PDB file of C-alpha atoms in Angstrom:
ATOM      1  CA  UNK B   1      30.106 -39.915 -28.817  1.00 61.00           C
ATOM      2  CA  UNK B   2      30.325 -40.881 -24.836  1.00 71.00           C
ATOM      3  CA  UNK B   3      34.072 -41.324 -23.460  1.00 73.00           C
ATOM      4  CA  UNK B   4      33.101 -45.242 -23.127  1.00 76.00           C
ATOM      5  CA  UNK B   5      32.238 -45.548 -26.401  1.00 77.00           C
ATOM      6  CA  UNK B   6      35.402 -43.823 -27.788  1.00 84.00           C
ATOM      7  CA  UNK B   7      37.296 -46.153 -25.835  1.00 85.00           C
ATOM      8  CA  UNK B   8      35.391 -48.941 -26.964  1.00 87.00           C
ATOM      9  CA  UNK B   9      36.366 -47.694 -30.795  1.00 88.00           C
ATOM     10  CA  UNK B  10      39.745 -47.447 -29.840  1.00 91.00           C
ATOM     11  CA  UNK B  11      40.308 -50.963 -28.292  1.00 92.00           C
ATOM     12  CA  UNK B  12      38.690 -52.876 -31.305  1.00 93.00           C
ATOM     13  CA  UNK B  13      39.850 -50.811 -34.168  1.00 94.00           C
ATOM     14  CA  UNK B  14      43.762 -50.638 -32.546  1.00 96.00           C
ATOM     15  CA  UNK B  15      44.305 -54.379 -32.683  1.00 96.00           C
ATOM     16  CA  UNK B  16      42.162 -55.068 -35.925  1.00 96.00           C
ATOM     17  CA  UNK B  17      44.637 -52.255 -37.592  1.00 96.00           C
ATOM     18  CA  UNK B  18      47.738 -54.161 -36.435  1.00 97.00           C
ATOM     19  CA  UNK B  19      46.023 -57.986 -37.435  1.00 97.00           C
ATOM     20  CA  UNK B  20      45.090 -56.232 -40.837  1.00 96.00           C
ATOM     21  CA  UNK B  21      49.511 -54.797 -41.242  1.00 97.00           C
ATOM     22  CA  UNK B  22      50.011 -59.127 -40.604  1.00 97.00           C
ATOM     23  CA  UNK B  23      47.144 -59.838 -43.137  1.00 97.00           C
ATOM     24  CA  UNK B  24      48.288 -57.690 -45.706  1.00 97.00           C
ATOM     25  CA  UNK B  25      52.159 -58.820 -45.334  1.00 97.00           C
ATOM     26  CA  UNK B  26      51.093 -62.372 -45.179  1.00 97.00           C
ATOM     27  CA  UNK B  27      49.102 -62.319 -48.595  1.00 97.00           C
ATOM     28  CA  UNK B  28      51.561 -59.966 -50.336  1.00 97.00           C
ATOM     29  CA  UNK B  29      53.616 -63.054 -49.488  1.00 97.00           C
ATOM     30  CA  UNK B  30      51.338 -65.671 -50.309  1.00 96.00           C
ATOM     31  CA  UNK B  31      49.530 -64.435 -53.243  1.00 94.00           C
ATOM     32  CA  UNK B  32      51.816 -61.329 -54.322  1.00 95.00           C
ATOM     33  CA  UNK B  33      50.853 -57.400 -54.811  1.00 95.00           C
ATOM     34  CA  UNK B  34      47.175 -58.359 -55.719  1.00 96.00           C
ATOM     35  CA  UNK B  35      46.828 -60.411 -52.536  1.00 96.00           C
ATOM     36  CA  UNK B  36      47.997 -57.543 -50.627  1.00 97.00           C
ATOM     37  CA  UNK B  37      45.625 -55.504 -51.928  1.00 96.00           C
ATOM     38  CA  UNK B  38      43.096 -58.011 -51.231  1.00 95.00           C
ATOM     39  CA  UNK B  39      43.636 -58.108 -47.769  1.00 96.00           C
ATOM     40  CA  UNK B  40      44.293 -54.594 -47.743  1.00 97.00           C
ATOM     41  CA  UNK B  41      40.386 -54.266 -48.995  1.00 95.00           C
ATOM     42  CA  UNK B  42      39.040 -56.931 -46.957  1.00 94.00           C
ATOM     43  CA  UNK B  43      40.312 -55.268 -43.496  1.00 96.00           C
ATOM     44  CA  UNK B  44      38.993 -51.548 -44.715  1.00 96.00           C
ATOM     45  CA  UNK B  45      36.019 -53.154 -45.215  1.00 94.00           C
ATOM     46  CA  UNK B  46      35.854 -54.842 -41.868  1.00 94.00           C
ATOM     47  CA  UNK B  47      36.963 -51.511 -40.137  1.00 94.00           C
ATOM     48  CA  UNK B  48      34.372 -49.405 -41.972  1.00 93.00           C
ATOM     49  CA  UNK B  49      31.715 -51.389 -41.438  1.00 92.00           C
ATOM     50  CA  UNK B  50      32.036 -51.720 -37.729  1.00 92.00           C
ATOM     51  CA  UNK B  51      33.276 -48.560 -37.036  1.00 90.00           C
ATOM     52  CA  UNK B  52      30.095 -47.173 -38.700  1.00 90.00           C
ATOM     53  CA  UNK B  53      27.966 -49.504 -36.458  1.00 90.00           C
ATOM     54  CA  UNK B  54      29.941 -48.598 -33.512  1.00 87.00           C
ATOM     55  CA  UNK B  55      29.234 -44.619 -33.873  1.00 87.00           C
ATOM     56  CA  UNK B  56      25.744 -44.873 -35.091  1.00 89.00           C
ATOM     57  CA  UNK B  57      24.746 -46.915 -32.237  1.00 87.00           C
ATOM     58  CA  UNK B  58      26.532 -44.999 -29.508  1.00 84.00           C
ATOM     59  CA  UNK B  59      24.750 -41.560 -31.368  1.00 86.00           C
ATOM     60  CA  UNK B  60      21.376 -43.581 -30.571  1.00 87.00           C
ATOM     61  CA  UNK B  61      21.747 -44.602 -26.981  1.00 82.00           C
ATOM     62  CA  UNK B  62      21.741 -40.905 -26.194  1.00 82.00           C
ATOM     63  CA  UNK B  63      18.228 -40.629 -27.863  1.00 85.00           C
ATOM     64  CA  UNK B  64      16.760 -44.046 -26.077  1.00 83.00           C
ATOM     65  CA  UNK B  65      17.499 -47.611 -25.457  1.00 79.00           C
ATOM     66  CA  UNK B  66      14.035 -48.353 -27.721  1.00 83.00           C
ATOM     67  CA  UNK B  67      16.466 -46.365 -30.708  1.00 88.00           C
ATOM     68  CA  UNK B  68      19.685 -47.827 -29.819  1.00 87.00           C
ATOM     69  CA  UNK B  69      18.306 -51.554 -30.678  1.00 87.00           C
ATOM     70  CA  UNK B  70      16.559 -50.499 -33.872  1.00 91.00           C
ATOM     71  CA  UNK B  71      19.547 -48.419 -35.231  1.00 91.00           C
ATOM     72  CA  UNK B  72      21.737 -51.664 -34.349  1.00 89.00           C
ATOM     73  CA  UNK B  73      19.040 -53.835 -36.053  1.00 92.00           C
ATOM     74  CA  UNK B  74      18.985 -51.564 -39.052  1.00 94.00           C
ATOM     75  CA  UNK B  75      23.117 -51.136 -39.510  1.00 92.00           C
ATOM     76  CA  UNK B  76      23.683 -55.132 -39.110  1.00 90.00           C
ATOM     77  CA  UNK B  77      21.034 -55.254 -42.136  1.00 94.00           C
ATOM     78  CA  UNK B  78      22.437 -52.394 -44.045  1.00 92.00           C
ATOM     79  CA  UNK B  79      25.829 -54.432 -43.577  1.00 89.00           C
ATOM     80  CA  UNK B  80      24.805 -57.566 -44.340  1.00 88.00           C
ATOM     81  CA  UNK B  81      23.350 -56.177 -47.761  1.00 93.00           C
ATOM     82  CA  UNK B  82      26.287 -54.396 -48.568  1.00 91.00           C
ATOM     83  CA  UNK B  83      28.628 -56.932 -48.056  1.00 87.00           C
ATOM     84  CA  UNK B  84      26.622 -59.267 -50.157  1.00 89.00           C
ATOM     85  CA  UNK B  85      26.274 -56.696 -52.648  1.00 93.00           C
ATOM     86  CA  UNK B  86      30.309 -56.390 -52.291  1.00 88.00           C
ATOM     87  CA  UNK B  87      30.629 -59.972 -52.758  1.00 84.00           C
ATOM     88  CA  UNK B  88      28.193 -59.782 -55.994  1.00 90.00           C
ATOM     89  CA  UNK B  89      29.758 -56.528 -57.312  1.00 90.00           C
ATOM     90  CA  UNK B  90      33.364 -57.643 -57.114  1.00 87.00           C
ATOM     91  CA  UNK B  91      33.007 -61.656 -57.495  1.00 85.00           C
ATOM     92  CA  UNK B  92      34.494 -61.593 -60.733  1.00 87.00           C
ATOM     93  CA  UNK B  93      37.402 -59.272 -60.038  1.00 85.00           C
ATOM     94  CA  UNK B  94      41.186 -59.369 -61.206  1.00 89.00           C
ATOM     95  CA  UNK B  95      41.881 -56.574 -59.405  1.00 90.00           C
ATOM     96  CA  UNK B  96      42.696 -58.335 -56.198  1.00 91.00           C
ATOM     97  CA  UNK B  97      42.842 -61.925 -54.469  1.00 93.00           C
ATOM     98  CA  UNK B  98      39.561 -62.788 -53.862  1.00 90.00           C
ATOM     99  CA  UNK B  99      40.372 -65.164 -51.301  1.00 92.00           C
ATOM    100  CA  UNK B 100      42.777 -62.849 -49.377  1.00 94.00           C
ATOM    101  CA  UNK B 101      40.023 -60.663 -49.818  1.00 93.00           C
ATOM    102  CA  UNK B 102      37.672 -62.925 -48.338  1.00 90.00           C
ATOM    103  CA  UNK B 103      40.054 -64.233 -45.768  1.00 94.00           C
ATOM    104  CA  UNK B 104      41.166 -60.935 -44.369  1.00 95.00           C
ATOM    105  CA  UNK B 105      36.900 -60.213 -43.496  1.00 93.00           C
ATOM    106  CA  UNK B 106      36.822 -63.322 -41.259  1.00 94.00           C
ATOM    107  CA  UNK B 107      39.932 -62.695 -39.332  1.00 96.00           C
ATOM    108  CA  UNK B 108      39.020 -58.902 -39.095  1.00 95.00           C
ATOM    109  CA  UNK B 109      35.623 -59.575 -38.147  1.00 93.00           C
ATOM    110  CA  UNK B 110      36.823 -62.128 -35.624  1.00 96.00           C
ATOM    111  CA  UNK B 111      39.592 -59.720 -33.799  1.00 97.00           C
ATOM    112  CA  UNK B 112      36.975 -56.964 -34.027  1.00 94.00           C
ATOM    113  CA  UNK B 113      34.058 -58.651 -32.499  1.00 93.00           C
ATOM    114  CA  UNK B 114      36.592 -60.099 -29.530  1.00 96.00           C
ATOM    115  CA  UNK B 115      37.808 -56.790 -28.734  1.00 95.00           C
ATOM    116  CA  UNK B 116      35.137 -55.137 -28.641  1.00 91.00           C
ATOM    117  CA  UNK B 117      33.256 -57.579 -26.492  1.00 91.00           C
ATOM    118  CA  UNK B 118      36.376 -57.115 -24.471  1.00 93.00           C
ATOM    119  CA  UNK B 119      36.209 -53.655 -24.159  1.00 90.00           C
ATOM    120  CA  UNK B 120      32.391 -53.721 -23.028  1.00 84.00           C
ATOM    121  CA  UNK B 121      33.029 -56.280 -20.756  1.00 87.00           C
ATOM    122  CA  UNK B 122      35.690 -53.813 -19.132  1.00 86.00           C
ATOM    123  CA  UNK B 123      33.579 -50.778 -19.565  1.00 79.00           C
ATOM    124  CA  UNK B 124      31.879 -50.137 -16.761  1.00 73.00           C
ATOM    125  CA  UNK B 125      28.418 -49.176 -16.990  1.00 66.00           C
ATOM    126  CA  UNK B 126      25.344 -48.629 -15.027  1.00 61.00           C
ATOM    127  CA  UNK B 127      22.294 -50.940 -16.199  1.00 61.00           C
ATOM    128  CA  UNK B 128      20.294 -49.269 -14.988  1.00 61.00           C
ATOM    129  CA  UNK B 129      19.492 -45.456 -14.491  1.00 60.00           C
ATOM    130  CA  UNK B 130      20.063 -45.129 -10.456  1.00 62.00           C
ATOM    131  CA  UNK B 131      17.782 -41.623 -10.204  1.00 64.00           C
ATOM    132  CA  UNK B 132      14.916 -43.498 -12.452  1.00 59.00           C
ATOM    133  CA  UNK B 133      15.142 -46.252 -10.219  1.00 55.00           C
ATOM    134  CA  UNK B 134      14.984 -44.199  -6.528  1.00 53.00           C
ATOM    135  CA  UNK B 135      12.529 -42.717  -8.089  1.00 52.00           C
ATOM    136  CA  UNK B 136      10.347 -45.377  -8.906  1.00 56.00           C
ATOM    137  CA  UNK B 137      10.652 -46.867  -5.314  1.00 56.00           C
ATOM    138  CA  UNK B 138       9.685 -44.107  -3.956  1.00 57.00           C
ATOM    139  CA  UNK B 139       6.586 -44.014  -5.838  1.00 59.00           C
ATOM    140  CA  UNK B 140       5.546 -47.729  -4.252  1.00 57.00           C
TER     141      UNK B 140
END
């Protein structure tokens, strides 16, 4: 992984952790032990998901931009499959609050996907490669 995207990691998965300590506190009093666990599941999920995403991409910009959009592509599908197959696997559960469960995904996805917009928007990066580019003038 580049430095960027390291700190990229960092500055979505530090605030998601500390939103997911409030989630889990806030349905163990709400809904009890199997609410904390709920939200406890939800945010793991949330983390895992994204973090996965995050390294898998940044692995693929190093090979090309062209594999860098289809490994994004193909993670948000594998995600989106999995977390319906989550949904379907563990609909009927008693082990946990379902909708602690289900509320601790939105709020971690939400506080994920705002930090780490944040973080890109700080990063600063080069569109475009500068020695391609001379290079290409040149060649005019």
């Amino acid at each position: 992984m580049q430095a960027q995207d390291v700190h990229v990691l960092k500055s979505a998965a530090l605030p998601t952790a500390a939103v997911g300590v409030v989630a889990v506190v806030a349905a163990l009093l709400l809904a009890g032990g199997k609410g904390a666990l709920g939200a406890a599941m939800g945010m793991l999920l949330v983390a895992v998901f994204f973090g996965v995403t995050l390294v898998a991409v940044g692995f693929a910009s190093r090979v090309s931009p062209h594999v860098m959009g289809a490994v994004a592509m193909g993670t948000y599908l594998v995600k989106v499959v999995a977390v319906m197959l989550v949904l379907a696997v563990f609909r009927d559960t008693t082990l946990w609050d379902f909708r602690a469960f289900a509320w601790s995904i939105v709020v971690g996805t939400l506080v994920w996907t705002g930090f780490e917009a944040r973080a890109f928007l700080k990063t600063k990066m080069l569109y475009v490669d500068p020695e391609v580019t001379v290079a290409e003038t040149r060649e005019r």
